[in-house]
Amino acid sequence: MNKSKTALVVGANGVIGSNLISHLESLGDWDIIGLSRRGGLDTDKTRYISVDLLNLEDSKKQLSSLTSVTHIFYAAYQDKPTWAELVAPNLAMLVNVVNTIESIAKGLQHISLMQGYKVYGAHYGPFKTPAKETDGRHMPPEFNIDQQQFLEAQQKDKKWSWSALRPSVVAGTALGNPMNLLSVIAVYASISKELGLPLRFPGKLGAYDKLLDITDAGLLAKATVWAATNPACANQAFNITNGDLIRWNDLWPKIATYFKMDTAPPLQMPLQTIMADKSAVWAQLQGKHNLVKHSYEEVSSWAFGDFVFSWDYDFFSDGTKARRLGFHEYIDTEKMFFDLFDELKRKKVIPN
């Protein structure tokens, strides 16, 4: 059947992009094209294209046939060591996609941009909570803001609209990306257990009792498509979270119980330091439990774990704007963690 909507998912292999593709496939009325540096295996519903979006010529060449695109879902990310260095590549990739597709896809309806709490300055230290979409901007550099300003300017007098989604920490099971808190906890717990250790919270002591919200990748996918296809959401930003709050001091002992482990008092230990030499333990564990041979790098995002566990201040937003406009999905964060750990076991990523 000839479907009227064609989704171009940029950053197709990440936690966010892969869940978005799964959701679009489940809806059944979308043609789907996934873009990423490493491509992907085509399915009967999704076609993958490998492209270097930092290269304008390669972008034009690989995307030149995509005249039927109606919706761009932008969730690509290029990691760099400093906040300032993040700006140029992350803005360039978006600009290259939008300029190329806009020039050839005459039926373009919407561009969806994935952001986060960096818009609120959450990465710098204590920020106003709950954060609201109307909060004032902070001093640059901030690539999320530059990307949004580009879309705002580009959209003037055009038929298409944009939306910006602002999740908290996103939880999902896709591997091989720099921001996966779920696999950080699962692999850290599995290795701790293998070494006969209790499960200790390794972050800042002050982070243990602060309030935090989380965003399930599946829930985020639903919200993203909702915002992209709902005219009332045009040209706006939305905080998207599970709808509840956690504190590690409450959840961490429950995670230990899930993994059938004891706990011990928190001890601040940089994961990038203490986990750097554990690849041999991981390989041993994979052999012992007949796990899929994912590389240690693929399953561990230690720098991101250190980042999240360093937040010794409240870290949450106000998610009511999306609800007021009709998005009513929510998820129990505690149950989400255990369901996703179960999924990692089923996929033979961690021991059962």
Short mmCIF file of C-alpha atoms in Angstrom, two decimals:
data_model
loop_
_atom_site.label_atom_id
_atom_site.label_comp_id
_atom_site.label_asym_id
_atom_site.label_seq_id
_atom_site.Cartn_x
_atom_site.Cartn_y
_atom_site.Cartn_z
CA MET A 1 0.00 0.00 0.00
CA ASN A 2 1.20 3.49 -0.76
CA LYS A 3 1.62 5.19 2.59
CA SER A 4 1.06 8.94 2.81
CA LYS A 5 3.70 9.57 5.49
CA THR A 6 7.42 9.01 5.10
CA ALA A 7 9.63 9.33 8.18
CA LEU A 8 13.32 10.12 7.92
CA VAL A 9 14.85 9.09 11.26
CA VAL A 10 18.28 10.70 11.65
CA GLY A 11 20.43 8.90 14.21
CA ALA A 12 18.66 5.61 13.59
CA ASN A 13 20.87 3.35 15.73
CA GLY A 14 20.83 5.29 19.01
CA VAL A 15 18.60 4.59 22.01
CA ILE A 16 16.18 7.28 20.84
CA GLY A 17 16.25 6.60 17.08
CA SER A 18 15.95 2.82 17.30
CA ASN A 19 12.93 3.05 19.63
CA LEU A 20 11.36 5.65 17.36
CA ILE A 21 11.71 3.31 14.37
CA SER A 22 10.16 0.43 16.35
CA HIS A 23 7.20 2.64 17.27
CA LEU A 24 6.72 3.90 13.70
CA GLU A 25 6.85 0.31 12.43
CA SER A 26 4.15 -0.69 14.93
CA LEU A 27 1.82 2.06 13.68
CA GLY A 28 1.79 0.55 10.20
CA ASP A 29 1.02 3.71 8.20
CA TRP A 30 4.57 5.01 7.76
CA ASP A 31 7.31 4.44 5.21
CA ILE A 32 10.53 4.66 7.23
CA ILE A 33 14.09 5.57 6.26
CA GLY A 34 16.83 5.34 8.90
CA LEU A 35 19.99 7.44 8.57
CA SER A 36 23.21 6.84 10.49
CA ARG A 37 26.95 6.68 10.00
CA ARG A 38 26.99 2.89 10.18
CA GLY A 39 23.77 2.18 8.27
CA GLY A 40 21.67 -0.82 9.25
CA LEU A 41 19.95 -3.99 8.06
CA ASP A 42 16.84 -3.23 6.02
CA THR A 43 13.53 -4.71 7.17
CA ASP A 44 10.28 -4.98 5.27
CA LYS A 45 9.26 -1.67 6.89
CA THR A 46 12.50 0.30 7.21
CA ARG A 47 15.27 1.10 4.75
CA TYR A 48 18.64 2.22 6.11
CA ILE A 49 21.13 4.61 4.53
CA SER A 50 24.73 5.06 5.66
CA VAL A 51 25.76 8.71 5.43
CA ASP A 52 28.35 11.13 6.82
CA LEU A 53 26.15 14.12 7.64
CA LEU A 54 29.19 16.28 8.39
CA ASN A 55 30.06 16.00 4.69
CA LEU A 56 27.67 18.13 2.64
CA GLU A 57 28.52 16.40 -0.64
CA ASP A 58 27.94 12.93 0.84
CA SER A 59 24.69 14.16 2.42
CA LYS A 60 23.40 15.47 -0.91
CA LYS A 61 24.46 12.30 -2.73
CA GLN A 62 22.94 9.82 -0.24
CA LEU A 63 19.73 11.80 0.35
CA SER A 64 19.08 12.94 -3.24
CA SER A 65 16.38 10.32 -3.87
CA LEU A 66 14.37 11.02 -0.71
CA THR A 67 11.75 13.20 -2.39
CA SER A 68 8.83 11.56 -0.56
CA VAL A 69 9.92 12.52 3.00
CA THR A 70 7.10 14.18 4.96
CA HIS A 71 8.59 14.09 8.48
CA ILE A 72 12.20 14.47 9.63
CA PHE A 73 12.88 13.05 13.10
CA TYR A 74 16.28 14.38 14.12
CA ALA A 75 17.99 12.45 16.93
CA ALA A 76 21.63 12.39 15.76
CA TYR A 77 24.45 13.41 18.08
CA GLN A 78 28.18 13.89 17.64
CA ASP A 79 30.14 13.69 20.90
CA LYS A 80 33.02 16.10 21.59
CA PRO A 81 35.17 16.78 24.67
CA THR A 82 33.91 20.33 25.42
CA TRP A 83 30.55 22.12 25.31
CA ALA A 84 31.95 24.63 22.79
CA GLU A 85 33.25 21.92 20.45
CA LEU A 86 29.80 20.28 20.36
CA VAL A 87 28.25 23.25 18.56
CA ALA A 88 29.76 23.18 15.06
CA PRO A 89 29.32 19.48 14.16
CA ASN A 90 25.89 19.11 15.76
CA LEU A 91 24.56 22.22 14.04
CA ALA A 92 26.17 21.28 10.71
CA MET A 93 24.57 17.82 10.62
CA LEU A 94 21.09 19.26 11.18
CA VAL A 95 21.62 22.04 8.63
CA ASN A 96 22.85 19.55 6.01
CA VAL A 97 19.82 17.28 6.50
CA VAL A 98 17.25 20.07 6.52
CA ASN A 99 18.68 22.01 3.56
CA THR A 100 19.03 18.87 1.45
CA ILE A 101 15.58 17.41 2.20
CA GLU A 102 13.75 20.74 2.08
CA SER A 103 15.05 21.38 -1.43
CA ILE A 104 13.76 18.05 -2.82
CA ALA A 105 10.82 16.93 -0.64
CA LYS A 106 7.95 19.21 -1.62
CA GLY A 107 5.54 17.47 0.76
CA LEU A 108 7.65 18.11 3.90
CA GLN A 109 5.26 18.65 6.83
CA HIS A 110 7.30 18.57 10.02
CA ILE A 111 10.80 18.54 11.50
CA SER A 112 11.15 17.06 14.98
CA LEU A 113 14.25 17.98 17.00
CA MET A 114 15.52 15.97 19.97
CA GLN A 115 16.91 18.15 22.76
CA GLY A 116 17.30 17.71 26.53
CA TYR A 117 17.79 19.53 29.79
CA LYS A 118 21.03 21.14 28.60
CA VAL A 119 18.64 23.79 27.25
CA TYR A 120 18.02 24.66 30.93
CA GLY A 121 21.70 24.59 31.88
CA ALA A 122 21.19 21.36 33.85
CA HIS A 123 24.71 20.15 32.95
CA TYR A 124 26.37 23.12 34.67
CA GLY A 125 24.95 22.71 38.16
CA PRO A 126 21.82 23.40 40.19
CA PHE A 127 19.14 24.84 37.90
CA LYS A 128 15.53 25.97 38.40
CA THR A 129 13.28 22.96 39.02
CA PRO A 130 10.83 21.95 37.85
CA ALA A 131 12.21 23.31 34.56
CA LYS A 132 9.55 24.72 32.24
CA GLU A 133 9.64 25.17 28.47
CA THR A 134 9.24 28.92 29.03
CA ASP A 135 12.37 29.25 31.22
CA GLY A 136 14.94 31.82 30.08
CA ARG A 137 17.94 30.69 28.05
CA HIS A 138 21.47 30.61 29.39
CA MET A 139 24.78 31.93 28.08
CA PRO A 140 26.05 29.93 25.08
CA PRO A 141 27.70 27.72 23.88
CA GLU A 142 24.69 25.39 23.64
CA PHE A 143 24.14 23.40 20.44
CA ASN A 144 20.54 22.48 21.36
CA ILE A 145 19.61 26.18 21.31
CA ASP A 146 21.55 26.85 18.09
CA GLN A 147 19.72 23.96 16.42
CA GLN A 148 16.33 25.28 17.57
CA GLN A 149 17.14 28.83 16.44
CA PHE A 150 18.14 27.48 13.02
CA LEU A 151 14.78 25.68 12.70
CA GLU A 152 12.85 28.74 13.89
CA ALA A 153 14.53 30.94 11.28
CA GLN A 154 14.30 28.31 8.52
CA GLN A 155 10.59 27.71 9.15
CA LYS A 156 9.46 31.30 8.55
CA ASP A 157 6.84 31.45 5.74
CA LYS A 158 7.10 27.69 5.14
CA LYS A 159 4.34 25.09 5.09
CA TRP A 160 6.19 22.74 7.44
CA SER A 161 6.37 23.12 11.23
CA TRP A 162 8.86 21.98 13.87
CA SER A 163 8.74 20.61 17.41
CA ALA A 164 11.46 20.14 20.02
CA LEU A 165 11.33 17.27 22.53
CA ARG A 166 13.13 17.65 25.86
CA PRO A 167 13.48 14.31 27.65
CA SER A 168 15.42 13.74 30.85
CA VAL A 169 17.97 10.89 30.92
CA VAL A 170 16.64 8.45 28.29
CA ALA A 171 16.48 4.77 29.23
CA GLY A 172 16.54 2.05 26.57
CA THR A 173 18.47 -1.08 25.57
CA ALA A 174 20.18 0.00 22.31
CA LEU A 175 23.93 -0.52 22.65
CA GLY A 176 26.96 1.22 21.19
CA ASN A 177 26.17 4.83 22.03
CA PRO A 178 27.77 7.27 24.46
CA MET A 179 24.69 7.94 26.62
CA ASN A 180 23.16 4.73 27.98
CA LEU A 181 22.50 4.83 31.73
CA LEU A 182 20.67 1.50 31.69
CA SER A 183 23.65 -0.46 30.39
CA VAL A 184 25.97 1.47 32.75
CA ILE A 185 24.00 0.19 35.76
CA ALA A 186 23.45 -3.32 34.34
CA VAL A 187 27.10 -3.90 33.42
CA TYR A 188 28.42 -2.30 36.62
CA ALA A 189 26.11 -4.53 38.67
CA SER A 190 26.98 -7.68 36.68
CA ILE A 191 30.72 -7.11 37.08
CA SER A 192 30.37 -6.20 40.78
CA LYS A 193 28.46 -9.45 41.32
CA GLU A 194 31.03 -11.48 39.37
CA LEU A 195 33.75 -10.06 41.64
CA GLY A 196 31.73 -10.94 44.77
CA LEU A 197 31.16 -7.29 45.68
CA PRO A 198 28.08 -5.53 47.04
CA LEU A 199 26.36 -3.02 44.76
CA ARG A 200 27.61 0.39 45.83
CA PHE A 201 26.31 3.68 44.47
CA PRO A 202 29.47 5.10 42.85
CA GLY A 203 28.36 8.73 42.43
CA LYS A 204 28.68 11.87 44.51
CA LEU A 205 27.29 11.41 48.01
CA GLY A 206 25.05 14.44 47.51
CA ALA A 207 23.50 12.84 44.41
CA TYR A 208 22.14 9.88 46.38
CA ASP A 209 19.14 11.65 47.88
CA LYS A 210 18.22 14.20 45.19
CA LEU A 211 15.08 14.10 43.05
CA LEU A 212 15.46 12.94 39.46
CA ASP A 213 13.14 12.16 36.58
CA ILE A 214 13.80 9.68 33.75
CA THR A 215 12.36 9.23 30.25
CA ASP A 216 11.65 5.77 28.85
CA ALA A 217 12.77 5.55 25.20
CA GLY A 218 9.50 3.88 24.17
CA LEU A 219 7.41 6.58 25.83
CA LEU A 220 9.60 9.26 24.19
CA ALA A 221 8.99 7.68 20.77
CA LYS A 222 5.22 7.91 21.27
CA ALA A 223 5.49 11.54 22.39
CA THR A 224 7.73 12.43 19.45
CA VAL A 225 5.27 11.08 16.86
CA TRP A 226 2.35 12.66 18.75
CA ALA A 227 3.99 16.11 18.64
CA ALA A 228 4.99 15.70 14.99
CA THR A 229 1.47 14.84 13.82
CA ASN A 230 -0.63 17.11 16.06
CA PRO A 231 -1.19 20.61 14.59
CA ALA A 232 -1.66 22.06 18.10
CA CYS A 233 1.99 21.21 18.83
CA ALA A 234 3.45 23.15 15.89
CA ASN A 235 6.58 25.23 16.50
CA GLN A 236 6.87 24.47 20.22
CA ALA A 237 9.06 22.61 22.71
CA PHE A 238 7.86 19.91 25.13
CA ASN A 239 9.38 18.36 28.25
CA ILE A 240 8.76 14.59 28.05
CA THR A 241 9.25 12.42 31.14
CA ASN A 242 7.81 9.25 32.66
CA GLY A 243 5.67 11.40 34.96
CA ASP A 244 7.16 10.39 38.33
CA LEU A 245 10.32 11.13 40.32
CA ILE A 246 12.96 8.88 41.85
CA ARG A 247 15.73 9.18 44.41
CA TRP A 248 18.71 6.83 44.09
CA ASN A 249 18.67 6.17 47.86
CA ASP A 250 15.24 4.57 47.37
CA LEU A 251 15.79 2.90 43.98
CA TRP A 252 19.41 1.71 44.34
CA PRO A 253 18.73 -0.93 47.06
CA LYS A 254 15.82 -2.23 44.91
CA ILE A 255 18.18 -2.53 41.92
CA ALA A 256 20.57 -4.52 44.18
CA THR A 257 17.67 -6.80 45.16
CA TYR A 258 16.80 -7.28 41.48
CA PHE A 259 20.37 -8.46 40.80
CA LYS A 260 20.26 -10.58 44.01
CA MET A 261 23.08 -8.55 45.55
CA ASP A 262 23.82 -6.89 48.88
CA THR A 263 24.33 -3.15 49.07
CA ALA A 264 26.96 -1.15 50.91
CA PRO A 265 27.11 2.56 51.68
CA PRO A 266 27.75 4.84 48.68
CA LEU A 267 31.38 5.46 47.80
CA GLN A 268 32.30 8.04 45.19
CA MET A 269 34.33 6.15 42.58
CA PRO A 270 34.74 7.53 39.03
CA LEU A 271 33.45 4.74 36.77
CA GLN A 272 35.81 5.84 34.00
CA THR A 273 38.68 4.99 36.37
CA ILE A 274 37.48 1.89 38.23
CA MET A 275 35.85 0.20 35.22
CA ALA A 276 38.61 0.96 32.68
CA ASP A 277 40.47 -2.32 33.36
CA LYS A 278 37.43 -4.62 33.59
CA SER A 279 37.16 -5.77 29.96
CA ALA A 280 38.78 -9.12 30.84
CA VAL A 281 36.21 -9.69 33.61
CA TRP A 282 33.46 -8.84 31.13
CA ALA A 283 34.82 -11.31 28.54
CA GLN A 284 35.03 -14.00 31.24
CA LEU A 285 31.44 -13.29 32.27
CA GLN A 286 30.25 -13.50 28.65
CA GLY A 287 31.88 -16.90 28.22
CA LYS A 288 30.57 -18.25 31.52
CA HIS A 289 26.96 -17.21 30.86
CA ASN A 290 26.93 -17.75 27.07
CA LEU A 291 26.19 -14.09 26.34
CA VAL A 292 26.24 -12.37 22.95
CA LYS A 293 29.82 -11.18 22.39
CA HIS A 294 29.23 -7.43 22.47
CA SER A 295 32.51 -5.57 22.95
CA TYR A 296 33.12 -3.94 26.32
CA GLU A 297 33.09 -0.51 24.63
CA GLU A 298 29.69 -1.24 23.10
CA VAL A 299 28.01 -1.97 26.44
CA SER A 300 29.66 0.64 28.65
CA SER A 301 29.13 4.42 28.72
CA TRP A 302 31.18 5.10 31.86
CA ALA A 303 31.66 8.83 31.21
CA PHE A 304 27.90 9.23 30.98
CA GLY A 305 27.40 7.26 34.19
CA ASP A 306 29.85 9.56 35.98
CA PHE A 307 27.97 12.56 34.58
CA VAL A 308 24.53 11.38 35.77
CA PHE A 309 25.77 10.21 39.17
CA SER A 310 27.46 13.58 39.79
CA TRP A 311 24.19 15.52 39.94
CA ASP A 312 24.10 16.48 43.60
CA TYR A 313 21.10 18.71 42.90
CA ASP A 314 17.48 18.12 41.89
CA PHE A 315 17.15 17.24 38.21
CA PHE A 316 13.60 17.33 36.86
CA SER A 317 11.18 19.24 34.67
CA ASP A 318 7.50 20.12 34.49
CA GLY A 319 5.84 17.77 32.01
CA THR A 320 2.32 19.20 32.18
CA LYS A 321 2.44 21.17 28.90
CA ALA A 322 2.32 17.97 26.82
CA ARG A 323 -0.49 16.64 29.01
CA ARG A 324 -2.53 19.83 28.58
CA LEU A 325 -2.31 19.35 24.80
CA GLY A 326 -3.37 15.69 24.97
CA PHE A 327 -0.34 13.44 25.53
CA HIS A 328 -1.32 11.30 28.53
CA GLU A 329 1.15 8.39 28.44
CA TYR A 330 3.15 7.74 31.61
CA ILE A 331 5.30 4.98 33.00
CA ASP A 332 6.42 3.79 36.45
CA THR A 333 10.18 4.47 36.43
CA GLU A 334 10.99 1.72 38.94
CA LYS A 335 9.11 -0.89 36.88
CA MET A 336 10.71 0.51 33.70
CA PHE A 337 14.23 -0.22 35.02
CA PHE A 338 13.36 -3.82 35.87
CA ASP A 339 11.53 -4.39 32.55
CA LEU A 340 14.55 -3.06 30.64
CA PHE A 341 16.99 -5.17 32.70
CA ASP A 342 14.76 -8.17 31.82
CA GLU A 343 15.08 -7.18 28.15
CA LEU A 344 18.89 -7.06 28.43
CA LYS A 345 18.75 -10.60 29.88
CA ARG A 346 16.48 -11.84 27.07
CA LYS A 347 18.88 -10.32 24.53
CA LYS A 348 21.73 -12.13 26.34
CA VAL A 349 23.60 -8.87 27.00
CA ILE A 350 23.84 -9.49 30.76
CA PRO A 351 23.66 -12.76 32.75
CA ASN A 352 20.25 -14.10 33.65
#
